[in-house]
Amino acid sequence: MSVLKGLTVLQVGAGLAAAVCGRIFADVGANVFSYEPAQGAPIAEHLNGGKFIVTDLPRRAEVVVVEGGPATLASKGWDLDTMRGHYPNAAIIYISPFGQTGPDADKPATDLTMFCASAIARCLTGQVDDLSEAPLRAVGEQSAFIGGLAASCAGMHAALLARPAVVDVSIQEALATLSMTELTKAGMGGSGWSRKRLTDGNGATVCILPASDGFAAISPREDHQWAAWLEAMGSPAWGHDARFATKQDRIQNWDELHTLMSVWSRQRDKQLIARLAQKAHVPSFPLKEPAEHLTSHQLESRCAFRKLEIDGAVIKTIKSPFRIDFVAGDKPVNQPPLGSLPLSGVRVLDFSWVIAGPTATRYLAAMGAEVIKVEAPGRGDPGRASELHNVLGQAKEGIVLDLKQPEALDIARNLVCKSDILIENYATGVMDRLGLGADALRKINPNLIYISASGMGRNGPEANAVAYGTLLQCYTGFAGLNRHLGTTPRVGMAWLDPMCGLKLAFVAAASIWRRQRAGGGARVDFSMVEAMLWTMAEPLIQCQLAGRMEPQGNYSATYSPHGIFPCQGTDAWIGITVTDDVQWSGLCDLIPGLEPYRQRRDMERREVEGEIEQIMTDWISKRSSTEAALQISALKIPVAVLATTQDLAKSPHLMTRGFWDEWKEGHLPGLPWQADFGRAVGNAPDLGEHTDSVVNRVLELSDADIAGLRERGAFG
């Protein structure tokens, strides 16, 4: 894929997040040089693919990606002054657990402790019945993938400036922004989210049913979907029970309802359940294991796999989750930023809704784009029903168009003529039926970058499947692996949608970069399933090398001890990772009872891991999380208190870094990076707030024209 042909990227060091970032750039055609990368481990070999491994720093690079905290960078000679001396005109992107500034900047961390410090471990798997069940990190070194995604998105925008720039990516902040709703509630002074299940445990939104051969996930969240689902189950008599009449009733009586549905579902296989639901236009998918996707007809039809040789075995991995078709241009579209921000002067038509698309356009707006959010009259984006719109709508303009009206469609087309990017995540085929598909709009604006995001992608046998991001977490195997062995799968937070927002913003910026040099437009087809599987590279590789994967809980094949331990108080925990024998010796000095195990080195400790963890639990559980963490951190051992989003809202570290944006009586979460060129901020628009001003300014319609259009129903 030659989107970034001619762009040179340098990846420095063995950090996995930097390797992820470099791989994203390489996947879309950049020349990526990797200096002193990690090697040997299967995931490292995968991430090294498509790069030039070098032993000397290249003479030129437009983007430089470096991973490590300030002290580590200084010790290696990779600090900003030194790197700027090598690359005076480059965009330099730093990735570290807690950023390059603030009191926690040099705090040691691992994937597990980052999940605790970002509050994500608290909500990853949703609510539980028993608070003694330990919180979890996600499978497959996800902190590195999310940090690398944030760095690639920020780095691509910095590259558009074509001048020196510095970006500081915090993995803690990148992970925290995945839980945007809860983070926003906390910033606005709202109450905290509890892990304890009180009612349905999210079941009325996403329900996991036992099948004869596993599980299936369904999401009949709207009343018409519930009615269709009852019919798909054969219209059982209990379906008319008053206890289940409304969504709120179903929430209050969820345990009884789930039991009744389970009697039916256990008699059918998971694929049949999903097929019956999809036929009734109810979002549903079987819960699959990663290995099941290796023979997927949908993925094969989209040529989604690439082959990689590891340890003599040929295995499959997932390519980039977007397909890009270019429209040839007569000449480059020379459009340097018109201001200090990378996308100043770029206009975006935002036809997206809920989370994935609005997250992407939020990043584009923050980077200076003029984002015009197009909504239907009435309720608008469903995100308006929660705190989500307050943050994802920042710095956008909002207009209302009733696209059932011909004159509203004319307005949309006229706006397209004056726009650079259109992004939409409606069900496949909706925009085509409206006459706003890519082929139709290409005729009126050949330089348009048209981005479609959908669950399965726009082609293939499952392209028309009705999907929500949380259901796709089940389908890919992500939800099934993120649990303790012996527990049933749960969905938890919407992980996939905000992650896709980062990738969509990256490809939008990359397409602008290409257009500046080659001209013409682009058609981007983005698959959310492929995006999720792309970040699940490690479990996909492991199931091919070692066979079927079971849920891992907090187990680590690399470190021991490695876990999340209970402390004094209700649902209080700390995450601990011992990464070397010096740390282990210090822990043996601190915790009585570990002395007999002191001489066990590295993997030898795993043979008695249960005994060691019990001794640690007995000691830690008698202390507060703060006290235990302070004592252990004094030994330079990676440790983190299991944070709440309320903790993050009060964090001196995040306040020092400028992560939060002031908003009315509280503050809203910012971006997962800090850049020396800043970011645009602004209030989220009310529904249709800017309709008149946008059509007047962009389309030069008079007040009389606007009044006539409103009278004829174009604006609802």
XYZ file of C-alpha atoms in Angstrom:
716
model
C 0.000 0.000 0.000
C 1.715 3.174 -1.213
C -0.151 5.872 0.700
C 3.030 7.193 2.300
C 5.508 6.520 -0.495
C 8.396 8.913 0.008
C 7.961 9.366 3.780
C 10.921 8.205 5.875
C 10.260 7.076 9.454
C 12.896 6.114 12.013
C 11.939 3.829 14.908
C 14.485 3.868 17.729
C 14.901 1.158 20.365
C 13.306 -2.085 21.478
C 10.026 -0.733 22.844
C 6.942 -2.605 21.626
C 4.795 0.546 21.398
C 7.355 2.189 19.103
C 7.461 -1.044 17.088
C 3.671 -0.951 16.709
C 3.856 2.658 15.566
C 6.574 1.848 13.049
C 4.624 -1.121 11.718
C 1.543 1.042 11.097
C 3.620 3.459 9.018
C 5.297 0.585 7.137
C 1.927 -1.022 6.359
C 0.869 2.043 4.360
C 4.050 2.454 2.384
C 6.440 4.553 4.446
C 10.148 3.670 4.446
C 10.635 2.625 8.067
C 14.130 2.162 9.499
C 14.325 0.335 12.820
C 17.388 0.999 14.988
C 18.147 -1.512 17.771
C 14.691 -3.160 17.724
C 13.559 -6.052 19.886
C 14.184 -9.374 18.184
C 13.575 -13.043 18.821
C 10.080 -13.085 20.320
C 7.320 -13.924 17.814
C 5.458 -10.646 18.391
C 8.691 -8.687 17.872
C 9.404 -10.517 14.619
C 5.898 -9.743 13.424
C 6.249 -6.043 14.248
C 9.646 -5.907 12.518
C 8.018 -6.910 9.224
C 8.121 -4.389 6.399
C 11.007 -2.440 7.980
C 14.715 -1.979 7.327
C 16.674 -3.149 10.390
C 19.741 -0.909 10.744
C 22.743 -0.717 13.061
C 23.502 2.934 12.339
C 21.156 5.889 12.450
C 20.092 6.939 8.946
C 21.025 10.428 7.821
C 17.454 11.545 7.093
C 14.014 11.025 8.576
C 10.821 13.078 8.520
C 9.324 11.237 11.528
C 11.341 9.834 14.435
C 9.657 7.530 16.996
C 11.433 6.865 20.298
C 10.178 4.943 23.342
C 11.240 5.449 26.947
C 10.943 7.702 29.980
C 13.204 10.761 30.423
C 15.895 8.973 32.454
C 16.079 6.053 30.023
C 16.317 8.386 27.037
C 19.095 10.411 28.644
C 21.081 7.277 29.474
C 20.902 6.067 25.868
C 21.539 9.431 24.255
C 18.049 9.574 22.798
C 16.925 12.732 24.577
C 15.338 15.527 22.591
C 18.422 17.724 22.276
C 20.499 14.838 20.922
C 17.822 13.578 18.536
C 17.100 17.098 17.334
C 20.801 17.458 16.562
C 20.571 14.397 14.306
C 17.227 15.353 12.738
C 16.747 19.132 12.922
C 13.608 19.210 10.767
C 11.855 16.025 11.875
C 8.678 15.424 13.812
C 9.987 13.627 16.913
C 7.462 11.378 18.661
C 8.191 10.170 22.191
C 6.239 7.262 23.716
C 6.468 6.374 27.393
C 4.254 4.911 30.120
C 3.456 8.270 31.753
C 4.780 10.875 29.314
C 7.957 12.948 29.368
C 6.725 15.443 31.983
C 4.986 15.306 35.331
C 5.890 13.694 38.677
C 5.369 10.126 37.378
C 7.427 10.536 34.200
C 10.168 8.087 35.239
C 7.936 5.626 37.083
C 8.626 2.049 35.894
C 5.703 0.243 34.305
C 4.584 -2.883 32.494
C 1.532 -3.743 30.459
C -0.266 -4.948 33.589
C 0.528 -1.921 35.757
C -0.497 0.418 32.919
C -3.939 -1.192 32.913
C -4.219 -0.463 36.621
C -2.862 3.096 36.426
C -5.214 4.028 33.561
C -8.355 2.664 35.312
C -8.981 0.342 32.353
C -8.451 -2.850 34.392
C -11.465 -1.833 36.485
C -13.907 -1.815 33.568
C -12.369 -4.056 30.888
C -14.656 -7.026 31.546
C -17.730 -5.219 32.837
C -19.478 -5.760 36.133
C -19.072 -8.834 38.313
C -21.182 -10.609 40.908
C -18.220 -11.273 43.212
C -15.775 -8.457 43.964
C -13.160 -11.001 44.997
C -12.647 -11.685 41.283
C -9.425 -9.877 40.376
C -9.513 -7.184 37.677
C -7.732 -7.944 34.424
C -5.342 -6.631 31.846
C -6.264 -7.313 28.218
C -4.730 -10.156 26.236
C -1.807 -9.524 23.908
C 0.265 -6.557 25.183
C -2.557 -4.167 24.388
C -0.976 -1.182 26.146
C 1.780 -1.279 23.508
C -0.741 -1.484 20.676
C -2.844 1.389 22.011
C 0.230 3.514 22.750
C 1.609 2.771 19.291
C -1.719 3.640 17.655
C -1.843 6.974 19.481
C 1.750 7.690 18.449
C 1.075 6.872 14.795
C -1.983 9.125 14.761
C -0.126 12.016 16.398
C 2.995 11.422 14.301
C 1.068 11.406 11.024
C -0.506 14.743 11.871
C 2.862 16.159 12.922
C 4.309 15.066 9.560
C 1.723 17.238 7.791
C 3.327 20.327 9.291
C 6.525 19.714 7.299
C 8.508 21.491 10.013
C 10.125 20.518 13.320
C 7.626 19.262 15.887
C 7.654 17.351 19.165
C 4.918 15.008 20.361
C 4.755 13.386 23.797
C 2.568 10.256 23.941
C 1.564 8.851 27.315
C 0.390 5.229 27.278
C -1.547 5.887 30.494
C -3.480 8.668 28.773
C -3.971 6.644 25.592
C -5.489 3.757 27.553
C -7.590 6.041 29.756
C -9.219 7.716 26.754
C -10.641 4.344 25.669
C -13.091 4.662 28.562
C -14.245 8.059 27.367
C -17.745 8.072 28.875
C -16.614 7.188 32.387
C -13.617 9.512 32.122
C -15.888 12.366 31.080
C -18.305 11.664 33.934
C -15.412 11.816 36.384
C -14.097 15.076 34.952
C -17.547 16.614 35.351
C -17.760 15.515 38.987
C -19.948 12.464 38.417
C -20.061 9.385 40.616
C -17.717 6.519 39.991
C -18.456 3.348 38.080
C -18.757 0.262 40.269
C -17.499 -3.186 39.315
C -20.324 -4.754 41.363
C -23.266 -5.894 39.233
C -26.483 -4.341 40.467
C -29.007 -5.151 37.728
C -28.440 -6.552 34.255
C -24.672 -6.154 34.014
C -25.075 -4.583 30.552
C -27.092 -7.558 29.360
C -29.984 -5.568 27.949
C -27.456 -3.924 25.644
C -25.184 -6.877 24.897
C -26.183 -10.361 26.018
C -23.952 -13.435 25.927
C -25.978 -16.654 25.699
C -24.684 -20.193 26.209
C -24.862 -22.356 23.079
C -24.381 -26.081 22.543
C -20.822 -25.406 21.321
C -19.825 -22.221 23.132
C -21.488 -18.827 23.308
C -23.301 -16.312 21.106
C -23.685 -12.583 21.704
C -26.856 -10.672 20.806
C -27.807 -7.015 21.148
C -31.572 -6.377 20.837
C -31.211 -2.968 22.492
C -34.111 -1.219 20.714
C -37.763 -2.197 21.246
C -38.225 -3.204 17.603
C -35.096 -5.368 17.823
C -36.438 -7.053 20.960
C -39.705 -7.835 19.188
C -37.789 -9.266 16.208
C -35.606 -11.343 18.538
C -38.637 -12.861 20.263
C -39.978 -13.860 16.861
C -36.600 -15.369 15.911
C -36.779 -17.528 19.059
C -40.189 -18.824 17.988
C -42.336 -16.346 19.949
C -42.053 -18.047 23.374
C -44.990 -17.537 25.735
C -42.809 -15.810 28.330
C -41.971 -13.120 25.779
C -45.234 -11.389 26.606
C -44.555 -11.414 30.355
C -45.018 -7.926 31.853
C -41.628 -8.289 33.558
C -39.963 -7.960 30.132
C -42.238 -5.446 28.426
C -39.804 -2.515 28.260
C -36.036 -2.180 28.206
C -36.090 -0.943 31.807
C -38.205 -3.949 32.794
C -35.705 -6.269 31.124
C -32.858 -4.592 33.003
C -34.604 -5.014 36.354
C -35.474 -8.663 35.722
C -32.411 -9.633 33.755
C -31.415 -12.777 35.643
C -34.828 -14.362 35.089
C -34.833 -13.311 31.425
C -31.335 -14.647 30.796
C -32.294 -17.999 32.332
C -35.314 -18.297 30.035
C -33.348 -17.391 26.901
C -30.582 -19.799 27.895
C -32.989 -22.751 27.871
C -33.602 -22.000 24.192
C -29.991 -21.120 23.249
C -28.400 -24.243 24.810
C -30.257 -26.353 22.270
C -28.607 -24.589 19.310
C -25.088 -23.985 18.122
C -23.586 -20.511 18.281
C -23.480 -19.966 14.522
C -27.178 -20.819 14.164
C -28.149 -18.427 16.963
C -26.224 -15.597 15.320
C -27.640 -16.453 11.892
C -31.249 -16.426 13.158
C -30.696 -13.079 14.861
C -28.992 -11.478 11.860
C -31.815 -12.695 9.611
C -34.185 -10.764 11.897
C -31.876 -7.699 11.669
C -30.832 -8.110 15.298
C -27.100 -7.562 15.825
C -25.533 -10.871 16.801
C -22.311 -12.827 16.397
C -20.890 -16.102 17.690
C -18.075 -15.855 20.206
C -15.075 -17.168 18.337
C -11.575 -18.129 19.293
C -8.779 -16.385 17.381
C -7.914 -19.597 15.509
C -11.412 -19.752 13.985
C -10.701 -16.584 12.023
C -7.769 -18.159 10.202
C -10.219 -19.919 7.870
C -12.747 -17.060 7.692
C -14.398 -16.744 4.283
C -14.997 -13.065 4.999
C -11.333 -12.378 5.697
C -10.129 -14.534 2.824
C -12.429 -12.752 0.394
C -10.964 -9.408 1.487
C -7.359 -10.682 1.202
C -6.943 -9.683 4.841
C -4.071 -12.073 5.618
C -0.336 -11.819 5.107
C 2.039 -14.735 5.677
C 5.003 -14.644 8.022
C 7.663 -17.237 8.809
C 8.475 -17.626 12.518
C 10.659 -20.404 13.887
C 10.329 -22.285 10.596
C 6.531 -22.164 10.666
C 4.485 -20.173 8.151
C 1.709 -18.361 9.951
C -1.012 -15.859 9.118
C -1.293 -12.331 10.425
C -3.736 -9.521 9.615
C -2.899 -6.717 7.217
C -3.925 -3.122 7.841
C -7.692 -2.899 8.415
C -8.304 -0.471 5.575
C -8.366 -0.814 1.823
C -7.571 2.366 -0.118
C -8.436 3.016 -3.748
C -6.891 6.157 -5.159
C -8.384 8.497 -7.705
C -5.711 9.870 -10.015
C -5.247 13.605 -9.850
C -4.016 16.047 -12.457
C -1.571 17.626 -10.024
C -0.719 17.699 -6.331
C -3.165 19.486 -4.056
C -0.704 21.855 -2.443
C -2.470 22.538 0.784
C -0.018 23.362 3.539
C -1.647 24.094 6.910
C -3.251 27.520 6.966
C -2.466 27.916 10.660
C -0.358 26.439 13.439
C -2.254 23.136 13.533
C -1.664 20.296 11.034
C -5.182 20.256 9.558
C -5.812 24.004 9.482
C -7.711 24.682 6.258
C -9.040 21.109 5.887
C -12.829 20.700 5.905
C -14.391 17.433 7.087
C -17.994 16.341 6.590
C -18.817 14.094 9.527
C -21.649 11.663 8.781
C -20.559 9.336 11.582
C -22.322 8.493 14.818
C -21.980 6.860 18.260
C -18.250 6.253 19.042
C -15.801 5.086 16.348
C -16.412 7.758 13.717
C -17.028 10.639 16.170
C -13.801 9.719 17.985
C -11.884 9.985 14.717
C -13.420 13.339 13.804
C -12.803 14.594 17.325
C -9.080 14.014 16.754
C -9.283 15.707 13.342
C -11.021 18.723 14.903
C -8.391 18.888 17.649
C -5.718 18.948 14.945
C -7.311 22.018 13.369
C -9.783 20.634 10.816
C -13.108 22.367 10.298
C -15.432 19.472 11.168
C -19.088 19.805 10.202
C -21.150 17.167 11.995
C -24.268 16.237 10.009
C -27.160 14.852 12.059
C -30.764 13.885 11.463
C -33.504 16.017 13.004
C -34.932 14.785 16.283
C -32.511 13.076 18.626
C -29.398 13.356 16.444
C -26.377 11.240 17.327
C -27.272 8.637 19.999
C -24.116 9.794 21.808
C -26.095 12.883 22.825
C -27.973 10.714 25.324
C -24.853 10.504 27.501
C -21.777 12.486 28.419
C -20.107 11.117 25.304
C -21.141 13.990 23.052
C -19.610 16.566 25.394
C -16.126 15.286 24.647
C -16.418 13.718 21.185
C -18.250 16.757 19.845
C -15.556 19.218 20.931
C -14.545 21.915 18.450
C -17.067 20.724 15.827
C -19.887 22.564 14.100
C -23.272 20.885 14.113
C -25.882 20.991 11.353
C -29.177 19.167 10.847
C -30.253 17.798 7.476
C -33.296 15.670 6.812
C -31.762 13.447 4.159
C -35.179 12.114 3.223
C -35.759 15.491 1.553
C -34.292 16.141 -1.928
C -33.241 19.690 -1.054
C -31.339 18.435 2.002
C -29.480 15.986 -0.226
C -28.642 18.864 -2.567
C -27.172 20.780 0.374
C -25.109 17.732 1.358
C -23.752 17.405 -2.190
C -22.916 21.103 -2.341
C -21.028 20.792 0.945
C -19.134 17.810 -0.494
C -17.960 20.013 -3.374
C -16.295 22.293 -0.846
C -14.885 19.619 1.488
C -11.698 17.573 1.685
C -12.766 14.543 3.738
C -16.068 12.718 4.267
C -16.260 10.086 6.980
C -19.252 7.829 7.669
C -19.987 4.692 9.669
C -23.581 3.943 8.737
C -24.635 0.420 7.860
C -23.147 -0.738 4.565
C -25.187 0.598 1.641
C -27.007 3.439 3.425
C -24.953 6.244 1.859
C -25.247 4.650 -1.589
C -29.037 4.508 -1.277
C -29.061 8.197 -0.366
C -27.067 9.049 -3.468
C -24.115 10.016 -1.263
C -21.907 7.023 -1.983
C -18.259 7.373 -2.949
C -18.803 6.730 -6.665
C -21.516 9.364 -6.925
C -19.599 11.997 -4.980
C -16.347 11.335 -6.837
C -18.016 12.806 -9.940
C -18.598 16.143 -8.228
C -15.377 16.255 -6.168
C -12.591 14.042 -7.559
C -10.234 15.209 -4.794
C -12.519 14.004 -1.991
C -11.141 11.552 0.577
C -14.118 9.306 1.324
C -13.789 7.102 4.441
C -16.298 4.371 5.324
C -16.041 2.409 8.566
C -18.127 -0.715 9.047
C -18.090 -3.832 11.158
C -16.931 -6.295 8.506
C -15.831 -4.056 5.631
C -17.801 -3.140 2.498
C -17.363 -6.435 0.627
C -17.368 -10.139 1.374
C -20.087 -12.627 2.327
C -20.653 -10.995 5.739
C -20.398 -7.378 4.639
C -24.052 -6.662 5.432
C -23.997 -8.086 8.954
C -25.584 -5.764 11.522
C -22.840 -4.958 14.011
C -21.945 -2.990 17.117
C -18.367 -2.613 18.327
C -18.972 -4.464 21.602
C -20.418 -7.433 19.685
C -17.368 -7.510 17.449
C -15.199 -7.771 20.576
C -17.024 -11.060 21.161
C -16.767 -12.190 17.545
C -13.009 -11.640 17.281
C -12.239 -13.601 20.449
C -11.165 -10.554 22.438
C -13.964 -10.885 25.013
C -13.542 -14.633 25.262
C -9.848 -14.407 26.140
C -10.176 -11.487 28.575
C -11.344 -13.504 31.572
C -10.111 -15.803 34.276
C -10.114 -19.501 33.434
C -13.417 -21.049 34.503
C -15.472 -17.843 34.293
C -18.022 -17.103 31.586
C -17.272 -14.393 29.009
C -18.431 -10.812 29.610
C -18.264 -7.838 27.279
C -17.368 -4.908 29.489
C -16.311 -1.570 28.044
C -16.485 -0.528 24.414
C -12.818 -1.096 23.591
C -12.966 -1.519 19.829
C -14.793 1.688 18.908
C -12.388 4.259 20.408
C -9.416 2.226 19.226
C -10.799 2.361 15.687
C -11.155 6.129 16.077
C -7.369 6.420 16.347
C -6.802 4.337 13.219
C -9.421 6.241 11.236
C -7.860 9.587 12.163
C -4.458 8.217 11.140
C -5.641 7.117 7.695
C -7.429 10.452 7.172
C -4.200 12.364 7.855
C -2.170 9.911 5.748
C -4.564 10.391 2.823
C -4.199 14.169 3.080
C -0.395 13.727 3.026
C -0.621 11.658 -0.149
C -3.040 14.072 -1.803
C -0.648 16.945 -1.199
C 1.976 15.083 -3.248
C 0.019 13.161 -5.863
C -3.346 14.912 -6.083
C -6.632 13.126 -6.557
C -8.942 11.616 -3.983
C -9.194 8.335 -2.131
C -11.796 5.738 -1.180
C -11.066 4.151 2.212
C -12.857 0.967 3.274
C -12.235 0.299 6.978
C -13.107 -2.985 8.718
C -13.532 -2.905 12.503
C -13.111 -6.678 12.763
C -9.781 -6.495 10.973
C -8.730 -3.593 13.203
C -9.433 -5.663 16.321
C -7.632 -8.714 14.954
C -4.692 -6.517 13.918
C -4.155 -5.558 17.565
C -4.583 -9.220 18.563
C -1.459 -10.219 16.655
C 0.089 -11.972 19.657
C -2.802 -14.393 20.401
C -3.246 -15.038 16.658
C 0.435 -15.952 16.377
C 0.459 -18.029 19.555
C -2.543 -20.148 18.618
C -0.726 -21.116 15.387
C 2.559 -21.882 17.120
C 1.275 -23.526 20.295
C -2.301 -24.626 19.634
C -5.582 -23.581 21.220
C -5.405 -20.612 23.596
C -7.223 -20.657 26.918
C -8.132 -17.491 28.847
C -4.966 -16.303 30.555
C -6.280 -14.115 33.372
C -3.268 -12.069 34.517
C -0.761 -14.815 33.759
C 2.491 -13.764 32.068
C 4.818 -16.038 30.133
C 7.636 -13.536 30.751
C 7.421 -12.335 34.365
C 6.780 -13.867 37.770
C 5.268 -12.742 40.125
C 2.804 -10.917 37.894
C -0.711 -10.148 39.070
C -3.327 -7.886 40.602
C -3.562 -8.361 44.389
C -6.336 -7.414 46.860
C -5.720 -4.729 49.486
C -7.648 -3.492 52.539
C -11.034 -2.033 51.695
C -13.782 -2.715 49.170
C -12.533 -3.518 45.672
C -9.063 -2.114 46.384
C -6.186 -3.667 44.412
C -2.635 -3.161 43.250
C -0.923 -4.522 40.138
C 2.643 -5.826 40.512
C 5.194 -7.102 38.004
C 8.629 -8.329 39.048
C 10.804 -7.929 35.962
C 14.245 -9.084 37.186
C 16.056 -10.923 39.972
C 17.220 -7.732 41.715
C 13.601 -6.682 42.150
C 12.734 -10.158 43.369
C 15.453 -10.072 45.991
C 14.158 -6.720 47.237
C 10.602 -8.089 47.457
C 11.906 -11.036 49.499
C 13.442 -8.529 51.936
C 10.126 -6.680 52.220
C 7.576 -9.488 52.551
C 8.094 -12.081 55.319
C 7.629 -15.613 54.101
C 9.285 -15.143 50.695
C 12.792 -15.868 51.966
C 12.684 -19.628 51.164
C 12.054 -18.687 47.524
C 14.792 -16.048 47.220
C 17.180 -18.206 45.192
C 14.617 -19.056 42.554
C 15.479 -17.175 39.386
C 13.217 -16.039 36.562
C 11.089 -18.942 35.363
C 11.991 -21.080 38.366
C 9.535 -18.974 40.349
C 6.690 -20.039 38.095
C 6.949 -23.608 39.427
C 5.763 -22.340 42.824
C 3.864 -19.275 41.619
C 0.698 -20.196 43.530
C 2.606 -20.409 46.826
C 4.396 -17.114 46.211
C 1.188 -15.298 45.280
C -0.585 -16.557 48.407
C 2.228 -15.216 50.643
C 2.095 -11.884 48.808
C -1.710 -11.750 49.095
C -1.580 -12.373 52.869
C 0.826 -9.436 53.310
C -0.756 -7.014 50.816
C -4.346 -7.608 51.966
C -3.493 -6.246 55.430
C -2.496 -2.868 53.952
C -4.166 -0.094 52.051
C -3.461 0.046 48.347
C -1.551 3.315 48.783
C 0.638 1.956 51.607
C 1.428 -1.299 49.813
C 2.204 0.466 46.540
C 4.531 2.976 48.228
C 6.545 0.255 49.929
C 6.866 -1.830 46.785
C 7.603 1.116 44.480
C 10.530 2.064 46.752
C 12.168 -1.124 45.443
C 11.881 0.154 41.829
C 9.366 -2.610 41.128
C 6.607 -1.729 38.614
C 3.476 -1.335 40.738
C 0.251 0.623 40.399
C -2.847 1.157 42.478
C -6.002 0.091 40.623
C -7.193 3.584 39.743
C -10.723 4.843 39.271
C -11.584 7.485 36.701
C -12.219 9.767 39.693
C -8.589 9.211 40.705
C -7.519 10.285 37.215
C -9.689 13.406 37.427
C -7.772 14.448 40.568
C -4.332 13.200 39.481
C -1.583 15.814 40.052
C 0.405 14.087 37.313
C -2.313 14.468 34.679
C -3.045 18.028 35.798
C 0.626 18.912 35.478
C 0.690 17.475 31.967
C -2.327 19.448 30.808
C -4.320 16.357 29.971
C -7.644 17.891 31.025
C -9.457 20.717 29.237
C -11.453 23.113 31.384
C -15.200 22.939 30.667
C -18.003 24.739 32.487
C -17.933 23.461 36.095
C -15.531 20.611 35.468
C -13.034 19.442 32.913
C -13.021 17.135 29.904
C -10.347 14.611 28.919
C -7.911 15.834 26.305
C -5.910 13.921 23.730
C -3.637 10.923 24.395
C -0.685 13.062 23.377
C 0.800 16.472 24.074
C 2.256 18.340 21.104
C 4.284 21.514 20.928
C 1.897 22.766 18.243
C -1.079 22.469 20.635
C -4.674 21.398 19.937
C -7.995 23.036 19.138
C -10.632 23.079 21.863
C -14.237 24.195 21.919
C -17.689 23.239 23.120
C -19.651 20.425 21.530
C -22.483 21.830 19.400
C -26.143 21.669 20.291
C -28.241 19.759 17.756
C -28.316 21.883 14.597
C -26.639 24.812 16.358
C -24.612 25.874 13.306
C -26.963 24.930 10.479
C -27.654 28.502 9.395
C -24.108 29.786 9.818
C -22.534 26.832 7.942
C -24.787 26.976 4.878
C -24.455 30.754 4.843
C -20.648 30.758 5.121
C -19.778 27.684 3.044
C -22.592 27.709 0.457
C -23.269 31.461 0.499
C -27.007 30.979 1.002
C -28.948 34.069 2.008
C -31.205 34.365 5.040
C -34.189 34.154 2.684
C -32.788 30.988 1.055
C -32.280 29.417 4.473
C -35.761 30.343 5.659
C -37.286 28.798 2.539
C -35.316 25.570 2.970
C -36.403 25.345 6.593
C -40.039 25.905 5.633
C -39.821 23.101 3.061
C -38.389 20.684 5.629
C -34.760 20.411 4.513
C -33.597 21.029 8.085
C -36.298 18.935 9.715
